[in-house]
JSON list of C-alpha atoms in Angstrom, two decimals:
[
{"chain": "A", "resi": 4, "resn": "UNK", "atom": "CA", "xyz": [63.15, 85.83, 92.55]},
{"chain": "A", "resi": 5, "resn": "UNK", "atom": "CA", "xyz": [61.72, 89.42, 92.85]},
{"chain": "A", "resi": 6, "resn": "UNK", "atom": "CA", "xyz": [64.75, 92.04, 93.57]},
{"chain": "A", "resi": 7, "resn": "UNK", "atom": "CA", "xyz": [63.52, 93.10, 97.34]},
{"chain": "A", "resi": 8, "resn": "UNK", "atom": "CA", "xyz": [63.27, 89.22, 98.10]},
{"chain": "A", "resi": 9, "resn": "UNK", "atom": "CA", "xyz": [66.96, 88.76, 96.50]},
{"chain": "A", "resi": 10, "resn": "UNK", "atom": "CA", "xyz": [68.32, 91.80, 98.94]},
{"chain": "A", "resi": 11, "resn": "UNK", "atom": "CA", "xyz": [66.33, 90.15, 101.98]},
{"chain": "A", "resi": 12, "resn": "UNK", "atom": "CA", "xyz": [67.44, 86.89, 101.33]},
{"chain": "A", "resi": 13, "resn": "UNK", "atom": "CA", "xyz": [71.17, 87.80, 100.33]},
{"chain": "A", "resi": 14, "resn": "UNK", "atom": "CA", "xyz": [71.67, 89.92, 103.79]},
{"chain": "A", "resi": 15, "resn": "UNK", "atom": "CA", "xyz": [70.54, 86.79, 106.24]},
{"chain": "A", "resi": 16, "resn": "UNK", "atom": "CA", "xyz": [73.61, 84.56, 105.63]},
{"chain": "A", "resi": 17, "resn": "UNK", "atom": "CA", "xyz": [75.71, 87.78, 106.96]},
{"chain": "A", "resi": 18, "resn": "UNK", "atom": "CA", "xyz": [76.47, 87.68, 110.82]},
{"chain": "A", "resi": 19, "resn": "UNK", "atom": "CA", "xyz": [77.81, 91.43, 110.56]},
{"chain": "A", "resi": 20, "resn": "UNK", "atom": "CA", "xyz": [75.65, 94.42, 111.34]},
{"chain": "A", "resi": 21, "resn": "UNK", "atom": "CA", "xyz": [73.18, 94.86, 108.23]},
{"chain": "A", "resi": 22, "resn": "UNK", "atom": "CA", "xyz": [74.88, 97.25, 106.01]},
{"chain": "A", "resi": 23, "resn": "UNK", "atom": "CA", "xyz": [72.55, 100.32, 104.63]},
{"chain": "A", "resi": 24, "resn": "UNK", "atom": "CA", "xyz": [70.91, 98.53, 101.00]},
{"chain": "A", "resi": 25, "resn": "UNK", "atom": "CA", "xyz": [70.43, 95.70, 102.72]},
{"chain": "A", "resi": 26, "resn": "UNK", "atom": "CA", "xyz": [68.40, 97.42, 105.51]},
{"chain": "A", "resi": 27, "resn": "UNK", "atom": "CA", "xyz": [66.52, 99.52, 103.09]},
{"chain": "A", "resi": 28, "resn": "UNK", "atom": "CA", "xyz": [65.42, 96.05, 101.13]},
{"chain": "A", "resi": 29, "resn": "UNK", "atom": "CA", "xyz": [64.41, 94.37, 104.83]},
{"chain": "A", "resi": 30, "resn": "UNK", "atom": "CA", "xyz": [62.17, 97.65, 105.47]},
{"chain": "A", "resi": 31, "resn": "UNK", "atom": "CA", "xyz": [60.40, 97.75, 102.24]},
{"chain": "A", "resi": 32, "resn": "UNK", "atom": "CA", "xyz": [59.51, 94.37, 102.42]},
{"chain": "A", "resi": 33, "resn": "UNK", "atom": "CA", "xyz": [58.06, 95.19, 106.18]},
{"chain": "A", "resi": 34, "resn": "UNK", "atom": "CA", "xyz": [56.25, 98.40, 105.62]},
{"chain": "A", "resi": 35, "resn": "UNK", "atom": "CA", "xyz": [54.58, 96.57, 102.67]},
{"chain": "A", "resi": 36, "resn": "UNK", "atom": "CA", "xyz": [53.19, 94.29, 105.41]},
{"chain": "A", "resi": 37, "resn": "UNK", "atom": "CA", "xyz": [52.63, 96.59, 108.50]},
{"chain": "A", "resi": 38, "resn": "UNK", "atom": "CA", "xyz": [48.96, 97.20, 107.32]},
{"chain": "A", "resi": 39, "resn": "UNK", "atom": "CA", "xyz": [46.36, 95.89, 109.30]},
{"chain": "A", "resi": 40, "resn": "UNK", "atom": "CA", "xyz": [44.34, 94.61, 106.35]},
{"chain": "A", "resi": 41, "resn": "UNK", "atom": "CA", "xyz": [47.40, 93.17, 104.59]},
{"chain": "A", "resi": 42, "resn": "UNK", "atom": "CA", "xyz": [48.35, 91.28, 107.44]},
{"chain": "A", "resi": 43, "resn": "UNK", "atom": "CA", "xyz": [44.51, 89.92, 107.67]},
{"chain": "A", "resi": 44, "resn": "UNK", "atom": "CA", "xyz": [44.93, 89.11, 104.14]},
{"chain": "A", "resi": 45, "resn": "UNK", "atom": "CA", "xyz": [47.85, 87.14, 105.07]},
{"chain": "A", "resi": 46, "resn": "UNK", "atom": "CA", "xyz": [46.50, 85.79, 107.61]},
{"chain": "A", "resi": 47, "resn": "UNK", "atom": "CA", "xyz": [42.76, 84.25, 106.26]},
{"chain": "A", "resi": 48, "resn": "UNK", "atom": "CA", "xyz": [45.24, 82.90, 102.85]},
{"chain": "A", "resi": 49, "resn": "UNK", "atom": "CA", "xyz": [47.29, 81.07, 105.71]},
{"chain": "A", "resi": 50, "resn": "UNK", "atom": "CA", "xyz": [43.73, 79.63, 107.42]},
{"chain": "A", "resi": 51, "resn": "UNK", "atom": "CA", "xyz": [41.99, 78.79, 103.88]},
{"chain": "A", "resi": 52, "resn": "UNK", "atom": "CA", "xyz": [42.02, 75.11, 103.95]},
{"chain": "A", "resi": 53, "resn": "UNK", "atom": "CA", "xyz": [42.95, 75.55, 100.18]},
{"chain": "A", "resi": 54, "resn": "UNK", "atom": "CA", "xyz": [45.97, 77.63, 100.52]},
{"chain": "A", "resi": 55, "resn": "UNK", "atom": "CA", "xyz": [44.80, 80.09, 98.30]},
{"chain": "A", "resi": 56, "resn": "UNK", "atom": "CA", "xyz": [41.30, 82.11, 97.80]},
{"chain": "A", "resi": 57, "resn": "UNK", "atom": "CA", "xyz": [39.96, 84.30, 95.27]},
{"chain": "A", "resi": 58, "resn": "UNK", "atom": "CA", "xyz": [39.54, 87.92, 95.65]},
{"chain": "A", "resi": 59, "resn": "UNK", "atom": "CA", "xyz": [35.52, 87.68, 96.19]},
{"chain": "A", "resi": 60, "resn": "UNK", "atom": "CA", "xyz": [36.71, 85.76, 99.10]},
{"chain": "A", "resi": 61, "resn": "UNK", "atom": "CA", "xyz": [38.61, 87.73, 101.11]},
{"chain": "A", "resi": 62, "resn": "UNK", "atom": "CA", "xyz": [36.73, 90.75, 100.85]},
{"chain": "A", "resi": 63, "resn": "UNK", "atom": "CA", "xyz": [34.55, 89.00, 103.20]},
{"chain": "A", "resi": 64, "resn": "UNK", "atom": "CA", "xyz": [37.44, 87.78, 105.61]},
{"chain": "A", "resi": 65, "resn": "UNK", "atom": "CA", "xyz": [38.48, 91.72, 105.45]},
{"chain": "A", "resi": 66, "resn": "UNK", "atom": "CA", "xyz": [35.36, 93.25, 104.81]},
{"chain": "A", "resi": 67, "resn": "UNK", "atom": "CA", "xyz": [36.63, 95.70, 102.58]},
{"chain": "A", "resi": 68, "resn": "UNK", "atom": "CA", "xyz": [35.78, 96.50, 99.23]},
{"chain": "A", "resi": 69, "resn": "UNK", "atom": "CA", "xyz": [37.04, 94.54, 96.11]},
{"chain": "A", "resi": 70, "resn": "UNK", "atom": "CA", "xyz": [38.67, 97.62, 94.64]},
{"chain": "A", "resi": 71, "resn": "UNK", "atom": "CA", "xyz": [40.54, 97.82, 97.92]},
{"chain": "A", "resi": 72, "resn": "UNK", "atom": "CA", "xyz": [41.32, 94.32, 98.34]},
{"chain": "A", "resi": 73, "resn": "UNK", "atom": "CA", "xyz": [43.10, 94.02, 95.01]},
{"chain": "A", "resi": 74, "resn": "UNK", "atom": "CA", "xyz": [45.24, 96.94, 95.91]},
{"chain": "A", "resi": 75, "resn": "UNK", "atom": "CA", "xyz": [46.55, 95.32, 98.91]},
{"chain": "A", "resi": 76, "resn": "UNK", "atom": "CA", "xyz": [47.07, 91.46, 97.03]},
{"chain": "A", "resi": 77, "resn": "UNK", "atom": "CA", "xyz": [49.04, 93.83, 94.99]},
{"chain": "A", "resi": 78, "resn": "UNK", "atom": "CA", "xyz": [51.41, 95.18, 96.48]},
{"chain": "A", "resi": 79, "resn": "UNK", "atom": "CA", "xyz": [51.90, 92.16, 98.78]},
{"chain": "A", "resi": 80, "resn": "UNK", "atom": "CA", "xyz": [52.10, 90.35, 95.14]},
{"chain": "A", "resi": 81, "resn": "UNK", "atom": "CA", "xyz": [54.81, 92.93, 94.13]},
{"chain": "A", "resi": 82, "resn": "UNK", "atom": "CA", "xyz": [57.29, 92.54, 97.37]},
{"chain": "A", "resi": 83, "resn": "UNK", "atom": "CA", "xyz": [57.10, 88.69, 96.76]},
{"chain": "A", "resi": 84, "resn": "UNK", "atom": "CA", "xyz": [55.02, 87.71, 99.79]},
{"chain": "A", "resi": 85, "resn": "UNK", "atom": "CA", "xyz": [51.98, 86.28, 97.46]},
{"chain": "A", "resi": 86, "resn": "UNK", "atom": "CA", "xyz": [51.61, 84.71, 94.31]},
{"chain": "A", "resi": 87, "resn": "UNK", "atom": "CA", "xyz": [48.79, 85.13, 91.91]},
{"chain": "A", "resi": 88, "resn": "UNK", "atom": "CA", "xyz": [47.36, 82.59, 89.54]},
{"chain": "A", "resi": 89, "resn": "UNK", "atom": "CA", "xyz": [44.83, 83.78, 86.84]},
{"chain": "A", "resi": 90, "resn": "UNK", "atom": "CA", "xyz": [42.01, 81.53, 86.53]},
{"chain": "A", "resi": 91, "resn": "UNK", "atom": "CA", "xyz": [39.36, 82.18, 84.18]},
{"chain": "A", "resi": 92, "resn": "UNK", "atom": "CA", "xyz": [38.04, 85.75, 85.24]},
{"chain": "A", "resi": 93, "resn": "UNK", "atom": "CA", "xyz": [39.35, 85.36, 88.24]},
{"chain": "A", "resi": 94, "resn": "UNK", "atom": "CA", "xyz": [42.29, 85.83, 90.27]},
{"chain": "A", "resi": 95, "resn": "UNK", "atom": "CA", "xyz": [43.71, 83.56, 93.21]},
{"chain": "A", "resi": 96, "resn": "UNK", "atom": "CA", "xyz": [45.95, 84.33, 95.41]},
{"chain": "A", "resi": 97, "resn": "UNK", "atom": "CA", "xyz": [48.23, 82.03, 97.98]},
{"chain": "A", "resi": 98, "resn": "UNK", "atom": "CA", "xyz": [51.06, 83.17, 100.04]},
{"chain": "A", "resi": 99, "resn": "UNK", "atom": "CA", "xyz": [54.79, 82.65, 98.59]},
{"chain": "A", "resi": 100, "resn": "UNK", "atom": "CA", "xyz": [57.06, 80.50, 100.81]},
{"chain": "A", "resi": 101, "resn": "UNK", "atom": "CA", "xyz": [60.07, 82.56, 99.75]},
{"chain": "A", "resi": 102, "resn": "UNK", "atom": "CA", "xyz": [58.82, 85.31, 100.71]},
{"chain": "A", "resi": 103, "resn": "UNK", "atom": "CA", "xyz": [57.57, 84.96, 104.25]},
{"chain": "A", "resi": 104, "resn": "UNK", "atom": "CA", "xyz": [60.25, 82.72, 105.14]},
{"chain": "A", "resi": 105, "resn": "UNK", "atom": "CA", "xyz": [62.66, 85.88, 103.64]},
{"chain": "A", "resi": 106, "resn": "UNK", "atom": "CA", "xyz": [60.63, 87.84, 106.04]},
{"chain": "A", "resi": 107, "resn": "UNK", "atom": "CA", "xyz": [61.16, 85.76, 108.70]},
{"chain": "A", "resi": 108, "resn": "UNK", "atom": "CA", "xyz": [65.07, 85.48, 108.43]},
{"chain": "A", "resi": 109, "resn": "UNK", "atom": "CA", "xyz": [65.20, 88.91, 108.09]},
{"chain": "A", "resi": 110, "resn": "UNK", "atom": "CA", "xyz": [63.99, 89.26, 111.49]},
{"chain": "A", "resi": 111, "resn": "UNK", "atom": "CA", "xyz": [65.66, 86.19, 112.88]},
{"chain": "A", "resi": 112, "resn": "UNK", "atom": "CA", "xyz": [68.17, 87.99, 115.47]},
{"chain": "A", "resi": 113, "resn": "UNK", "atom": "CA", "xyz": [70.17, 85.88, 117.80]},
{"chain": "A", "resi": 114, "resn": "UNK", "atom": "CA", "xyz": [69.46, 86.73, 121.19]},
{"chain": "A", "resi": 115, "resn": "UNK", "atom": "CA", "xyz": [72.48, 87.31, 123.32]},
{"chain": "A", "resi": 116, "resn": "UNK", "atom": "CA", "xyz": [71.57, 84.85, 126.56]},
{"chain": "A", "resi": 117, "resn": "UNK", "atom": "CA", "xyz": [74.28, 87.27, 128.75]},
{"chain": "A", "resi": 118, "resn": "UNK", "atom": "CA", "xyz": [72.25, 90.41, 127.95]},
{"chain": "A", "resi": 119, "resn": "UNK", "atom": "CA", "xyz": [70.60, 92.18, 131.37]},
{"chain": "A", "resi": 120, "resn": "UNK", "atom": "CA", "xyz": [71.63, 89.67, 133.75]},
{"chain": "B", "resi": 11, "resn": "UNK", "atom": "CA", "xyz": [54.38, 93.46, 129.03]},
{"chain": "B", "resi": 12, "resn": "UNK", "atom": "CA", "xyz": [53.51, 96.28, 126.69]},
{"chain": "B", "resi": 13, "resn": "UNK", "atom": "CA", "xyz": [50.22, 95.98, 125.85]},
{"chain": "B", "resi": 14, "resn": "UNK", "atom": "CA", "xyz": [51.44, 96.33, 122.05]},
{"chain": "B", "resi": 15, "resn": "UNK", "atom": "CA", "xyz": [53.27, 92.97, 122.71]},
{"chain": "B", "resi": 16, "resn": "UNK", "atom": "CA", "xyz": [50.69, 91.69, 124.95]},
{"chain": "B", "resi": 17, "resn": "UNK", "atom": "CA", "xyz": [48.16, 92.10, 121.89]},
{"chain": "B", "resi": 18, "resn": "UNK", "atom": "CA", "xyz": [50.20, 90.11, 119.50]},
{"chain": "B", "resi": 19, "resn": "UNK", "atom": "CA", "xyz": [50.85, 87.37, 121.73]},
{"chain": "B", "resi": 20, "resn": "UNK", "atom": "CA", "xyz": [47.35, 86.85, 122.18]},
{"chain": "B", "resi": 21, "resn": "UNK", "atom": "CA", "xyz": [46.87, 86.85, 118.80]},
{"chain": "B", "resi": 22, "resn": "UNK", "atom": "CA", "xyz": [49.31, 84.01, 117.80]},
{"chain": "B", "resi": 23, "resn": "UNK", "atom": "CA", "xyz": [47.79, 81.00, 119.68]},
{"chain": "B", "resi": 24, "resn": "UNK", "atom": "CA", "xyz": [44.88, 81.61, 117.42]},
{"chain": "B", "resi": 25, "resn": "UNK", "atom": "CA", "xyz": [44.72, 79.67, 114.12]},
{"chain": "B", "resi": 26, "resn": "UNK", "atom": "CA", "xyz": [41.73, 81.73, 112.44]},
{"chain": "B", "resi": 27, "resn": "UNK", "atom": "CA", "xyz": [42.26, 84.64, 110.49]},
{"chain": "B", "resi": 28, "resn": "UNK", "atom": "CA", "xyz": [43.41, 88.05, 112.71]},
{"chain": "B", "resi": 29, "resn": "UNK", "atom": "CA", "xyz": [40.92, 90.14, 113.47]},
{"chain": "B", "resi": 30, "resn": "UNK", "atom": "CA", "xyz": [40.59, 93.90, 113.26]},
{"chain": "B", "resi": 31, "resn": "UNK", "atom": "CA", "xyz": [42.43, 94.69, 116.64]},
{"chain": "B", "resi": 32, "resn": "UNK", "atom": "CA", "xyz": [44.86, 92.08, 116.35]},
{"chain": "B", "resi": 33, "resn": "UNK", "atom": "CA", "xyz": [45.66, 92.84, 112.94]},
{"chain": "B", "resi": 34, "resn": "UNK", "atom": "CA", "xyz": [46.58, 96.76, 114.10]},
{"chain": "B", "resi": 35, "resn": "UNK", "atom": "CA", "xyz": [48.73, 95.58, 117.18]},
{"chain": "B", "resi": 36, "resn": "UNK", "atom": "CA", "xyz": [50.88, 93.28, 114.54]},
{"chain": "B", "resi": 37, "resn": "UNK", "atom": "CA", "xyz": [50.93, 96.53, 112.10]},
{"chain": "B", "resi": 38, "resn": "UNK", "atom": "CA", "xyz": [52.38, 98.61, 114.79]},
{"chain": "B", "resi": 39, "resn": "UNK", "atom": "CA", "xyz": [55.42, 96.62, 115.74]},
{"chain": "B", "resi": 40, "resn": "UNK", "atom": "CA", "xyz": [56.07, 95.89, 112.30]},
{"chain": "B", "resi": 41, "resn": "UNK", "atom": "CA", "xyz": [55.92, 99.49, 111.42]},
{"chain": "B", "resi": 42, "resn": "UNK", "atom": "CA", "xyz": [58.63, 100.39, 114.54]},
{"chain": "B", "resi": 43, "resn": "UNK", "atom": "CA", "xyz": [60.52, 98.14, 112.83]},
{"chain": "B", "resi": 44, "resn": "UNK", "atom": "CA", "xyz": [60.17, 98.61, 109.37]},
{"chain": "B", "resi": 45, "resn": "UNK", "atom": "CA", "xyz": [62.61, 101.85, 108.79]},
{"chain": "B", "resi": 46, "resn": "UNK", "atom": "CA", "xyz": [66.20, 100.78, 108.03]},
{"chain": "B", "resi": 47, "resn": "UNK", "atom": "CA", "xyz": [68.29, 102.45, 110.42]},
{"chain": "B", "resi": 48, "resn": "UNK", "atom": "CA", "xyz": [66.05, 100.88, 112.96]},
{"chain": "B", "resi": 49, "resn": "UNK", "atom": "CA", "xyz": [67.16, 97.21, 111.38]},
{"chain": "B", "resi": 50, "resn": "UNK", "atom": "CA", "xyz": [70.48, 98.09, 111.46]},
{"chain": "B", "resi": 51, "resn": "UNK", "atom": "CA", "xyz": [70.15, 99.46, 114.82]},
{"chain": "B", "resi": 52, "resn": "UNK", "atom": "CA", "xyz": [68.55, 95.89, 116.61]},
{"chain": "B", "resi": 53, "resn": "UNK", "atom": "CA", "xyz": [71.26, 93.88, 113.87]},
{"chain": "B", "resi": 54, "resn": "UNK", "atom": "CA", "xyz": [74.43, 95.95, 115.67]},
{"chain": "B", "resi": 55, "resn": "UNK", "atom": "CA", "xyz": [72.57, 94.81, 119.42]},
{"chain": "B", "resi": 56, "resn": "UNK", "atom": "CA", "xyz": [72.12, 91.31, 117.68]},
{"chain": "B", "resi": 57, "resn": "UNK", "atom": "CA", "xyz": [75.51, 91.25, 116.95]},
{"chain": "B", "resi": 58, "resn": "UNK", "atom": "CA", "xyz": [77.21, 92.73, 119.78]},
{"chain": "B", "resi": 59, "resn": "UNK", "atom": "CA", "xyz": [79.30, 90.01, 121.88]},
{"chain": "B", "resi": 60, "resn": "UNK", "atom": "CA", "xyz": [77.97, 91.98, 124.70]},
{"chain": "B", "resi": 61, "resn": "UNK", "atom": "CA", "xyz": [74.59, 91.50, 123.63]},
{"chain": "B", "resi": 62, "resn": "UNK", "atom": "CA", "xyz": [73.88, 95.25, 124.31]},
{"chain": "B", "resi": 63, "resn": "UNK", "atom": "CA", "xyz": [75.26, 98.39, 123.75]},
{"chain": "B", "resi": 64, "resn": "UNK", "atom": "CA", "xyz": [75.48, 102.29, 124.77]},
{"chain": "B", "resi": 65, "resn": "UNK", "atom": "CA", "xyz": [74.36, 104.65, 122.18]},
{"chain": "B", "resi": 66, "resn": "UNK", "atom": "CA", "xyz": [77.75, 105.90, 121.84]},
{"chain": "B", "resi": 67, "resn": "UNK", "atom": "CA", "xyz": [78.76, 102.29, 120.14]},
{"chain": "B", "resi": 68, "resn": "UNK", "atom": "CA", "xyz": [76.02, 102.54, 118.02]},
{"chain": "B", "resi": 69, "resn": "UNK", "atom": "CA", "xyz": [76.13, 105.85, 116.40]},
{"chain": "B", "resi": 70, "resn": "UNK", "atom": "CA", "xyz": [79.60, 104.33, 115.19]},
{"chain": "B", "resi": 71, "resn": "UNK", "atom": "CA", "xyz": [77.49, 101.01, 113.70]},
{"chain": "B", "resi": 72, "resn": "UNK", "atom": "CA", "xyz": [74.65, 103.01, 111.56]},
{"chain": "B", "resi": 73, "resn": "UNK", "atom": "CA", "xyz": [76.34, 106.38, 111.00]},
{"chain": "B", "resi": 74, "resn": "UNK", "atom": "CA", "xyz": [73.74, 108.59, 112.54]},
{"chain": "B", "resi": 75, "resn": "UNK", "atom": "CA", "xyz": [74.11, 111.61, 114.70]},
{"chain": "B", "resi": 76, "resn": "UNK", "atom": "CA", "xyz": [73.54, 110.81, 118.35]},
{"chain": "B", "resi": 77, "resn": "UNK", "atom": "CA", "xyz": [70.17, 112.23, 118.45]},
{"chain": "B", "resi": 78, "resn": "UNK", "atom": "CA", "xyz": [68.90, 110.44, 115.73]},
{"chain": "B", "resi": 79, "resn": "UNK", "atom": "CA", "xyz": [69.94, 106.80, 117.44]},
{"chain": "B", "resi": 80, "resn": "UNK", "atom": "CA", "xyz": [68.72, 108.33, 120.37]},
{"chain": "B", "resi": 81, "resn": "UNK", "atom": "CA", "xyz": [64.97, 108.20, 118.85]},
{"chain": "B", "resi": 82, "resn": "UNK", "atom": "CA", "xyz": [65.33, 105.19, 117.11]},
{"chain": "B", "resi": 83, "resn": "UNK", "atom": "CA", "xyz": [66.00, 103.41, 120.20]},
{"chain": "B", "resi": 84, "resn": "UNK", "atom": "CA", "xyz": [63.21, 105.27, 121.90]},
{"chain": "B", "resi": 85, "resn": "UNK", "atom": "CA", "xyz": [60.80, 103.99, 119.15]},
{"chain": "B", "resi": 86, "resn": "UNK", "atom": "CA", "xyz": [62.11, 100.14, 119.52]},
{"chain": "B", "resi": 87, "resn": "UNK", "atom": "CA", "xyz": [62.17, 100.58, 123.27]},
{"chain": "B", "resi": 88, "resn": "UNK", "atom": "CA", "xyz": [58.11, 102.14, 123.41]},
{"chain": "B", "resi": 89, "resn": "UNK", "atom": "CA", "xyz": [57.20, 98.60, 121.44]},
{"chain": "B", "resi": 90, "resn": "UNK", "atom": "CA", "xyz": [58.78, 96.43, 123.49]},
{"chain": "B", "resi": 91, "resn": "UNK", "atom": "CA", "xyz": [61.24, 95.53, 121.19]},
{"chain": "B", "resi": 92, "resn": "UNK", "atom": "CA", "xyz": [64.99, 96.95, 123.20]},
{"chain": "B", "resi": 93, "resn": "UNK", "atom": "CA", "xyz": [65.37, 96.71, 126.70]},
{"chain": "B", "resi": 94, "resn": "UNK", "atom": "CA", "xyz": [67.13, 99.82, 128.23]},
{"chain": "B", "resi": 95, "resn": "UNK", "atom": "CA", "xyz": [69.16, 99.98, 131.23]},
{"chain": "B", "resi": 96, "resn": "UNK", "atom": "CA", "xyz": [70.68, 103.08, 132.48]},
{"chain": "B", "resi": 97, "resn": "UNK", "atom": "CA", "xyz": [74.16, 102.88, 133.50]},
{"chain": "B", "resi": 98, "resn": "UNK", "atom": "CA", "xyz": [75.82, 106.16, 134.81]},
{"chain": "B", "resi": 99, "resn": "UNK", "atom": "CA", "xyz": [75.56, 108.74, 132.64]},
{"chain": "B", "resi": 100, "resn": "UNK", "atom": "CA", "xyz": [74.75, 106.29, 129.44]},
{"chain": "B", "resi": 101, "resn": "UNK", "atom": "CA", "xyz": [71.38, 104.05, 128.28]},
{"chain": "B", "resi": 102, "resn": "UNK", "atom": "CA", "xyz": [72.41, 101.00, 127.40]},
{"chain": "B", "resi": 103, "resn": "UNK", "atom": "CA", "xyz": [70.20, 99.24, 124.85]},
{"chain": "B", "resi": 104, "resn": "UNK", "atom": "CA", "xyz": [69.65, 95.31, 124.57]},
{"chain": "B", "resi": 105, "resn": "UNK", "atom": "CA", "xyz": [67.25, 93.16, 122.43]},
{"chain": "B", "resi": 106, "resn": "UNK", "atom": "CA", "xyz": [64.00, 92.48, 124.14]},
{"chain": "B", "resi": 107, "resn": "UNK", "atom": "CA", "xyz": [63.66, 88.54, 123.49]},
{"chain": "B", "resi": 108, "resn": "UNK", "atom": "CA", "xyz": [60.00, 88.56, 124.03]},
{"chain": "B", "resi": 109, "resn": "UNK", "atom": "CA", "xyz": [59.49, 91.67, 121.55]},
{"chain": "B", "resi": 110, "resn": "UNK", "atom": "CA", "xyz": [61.57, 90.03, 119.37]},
{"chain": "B", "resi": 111, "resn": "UNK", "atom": "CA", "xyz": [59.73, 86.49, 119.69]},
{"chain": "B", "resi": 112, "resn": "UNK", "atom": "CA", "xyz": [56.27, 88.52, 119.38]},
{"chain": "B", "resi": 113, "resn": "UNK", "atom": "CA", "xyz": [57.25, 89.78, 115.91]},
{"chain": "B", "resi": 114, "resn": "UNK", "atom": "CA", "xyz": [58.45, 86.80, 114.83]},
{"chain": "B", "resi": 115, "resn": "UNK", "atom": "CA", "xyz": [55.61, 84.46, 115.94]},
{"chain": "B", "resi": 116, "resn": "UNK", "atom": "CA", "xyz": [52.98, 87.18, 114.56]},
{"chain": "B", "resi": 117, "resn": "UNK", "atom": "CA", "xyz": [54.61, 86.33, 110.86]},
{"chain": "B", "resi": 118, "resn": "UNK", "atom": "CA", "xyz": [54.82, 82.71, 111.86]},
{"chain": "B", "resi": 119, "resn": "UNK", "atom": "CA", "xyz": [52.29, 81.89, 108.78]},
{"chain": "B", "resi": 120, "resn": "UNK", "atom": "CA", "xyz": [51.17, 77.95, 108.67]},
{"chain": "B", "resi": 121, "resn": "UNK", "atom": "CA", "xyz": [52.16, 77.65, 104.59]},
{"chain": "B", "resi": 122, "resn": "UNK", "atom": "CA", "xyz": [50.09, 75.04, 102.95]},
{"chain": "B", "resi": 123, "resn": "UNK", "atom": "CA", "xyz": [51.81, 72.74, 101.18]},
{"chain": "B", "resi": 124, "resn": "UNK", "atom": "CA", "xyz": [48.66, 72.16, 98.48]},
{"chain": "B", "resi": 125, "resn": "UNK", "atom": "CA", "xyz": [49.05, 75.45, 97.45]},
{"chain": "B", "resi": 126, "resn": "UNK", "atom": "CA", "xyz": [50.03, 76.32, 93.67]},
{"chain": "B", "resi": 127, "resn": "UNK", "atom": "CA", "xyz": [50.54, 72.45, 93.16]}
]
C-alpha cells in the first residue's frame, strides 16, 4: 500500500481529533485531487463501461493534451487513487478502490445530530 | 445554499463524466479542505460531544494562534462546509452536514468491479 494511503487509512479507525502527520497525509492525498481536470479524469475512468481507459482516451473526455494528461494519471497514480497497467505501448489506467475509499473515510465525519438546534 | 455547494450537488445526480464547471466547483471545496490544520480543525468539531465549538476550544485542539483558527474557520465557513453561530462575544463553529455530504457525494466514485480483473 503506497505510504500516503497507509497514513490515510491508519488515522480513520481513530475517533480522537486527527493528530498533525495524520492530517498532513489526509491533505496531500486531497490537494492531489482538488484539480479540476484530475477530478474529470476520475470521473470519465468511473463512467467507462470498462473501468479503465487508455490515455488517448481521456484526452478526449478532458480535452487536454496527452503530455498533460499523463501528468495528471501521474500523480493521481503516485497518491494511490489510480492504478496503471502497461499494455503493449500503451498505458491504462482504472481507479484504485483503496484509494478512493481511503479518501472517502478520511472525510467520513460523524455529524453531531444536537449541533444548531 | 452556497452556490459552491449548490454546484456540486448538481453535479452528483449525474452519472457521465463532470464537466468543466462542475469539475472546478468539486476542486474548490476540496481545496478548502485539503490543508491539514483545516482537517484537524472539522475532526475536533466532528468530535466534540457538543457537536460545535468556540474558537477558544479549538486553538487548544490544533495548536494554532487564535488568528490563525480564526481564518481557517472563515475558509470552511465561505464553502459551506462549518456553520457559525455567534454567541455573545464568541463564534461558535459546527459542521455543516450538507457541506459535508456535498464533499463526500462529489468523491462518491461508482468503482467497477471488472476493472484490473
Amino acid at each position: 500500500m503506497h505510504a500516503v494511503l497507509q497514513a490515510v487509512c491508519e488515522q480513520t479507525g481513530i475517533s480522537s481529533p486527527m493528530n498533525r502527520e495524520e492530517a498532513e497525509a489526509v491533505a496531500r492525498l486531497l490537494k492531489a485531487v482538488a484539480d479540476p481536470a484530475r477530478l474529470q479524469l476520475l470521473s470519465a475512468l468511473s463512467a467507462s463501461p470498462k473501468g479503465m481507459a487508455c490515455v488517448c482516451e481521456l484526452t478526449e473526455a478532458v480535452g487536454l493534451s496527452q503530455p498533460t494528461v499523463s501528468h495528471h494519471l501521474k500523480v493521481l497514480t503516485a497518491v494511490g487513487l489510480l492504478r496503471r497497467e502497461q499494455r503493449g505501448s500503451w498505458a491504462w489506467y482504472g481507479i484504485a478502490e483503496e484509494g478512493v475509499e481511503a479518501l472517502r473515510q478520511a472525510l467520513n465525519y460523524p455529524l453531531p445530530r444536537a449541533a444548531f438546534v
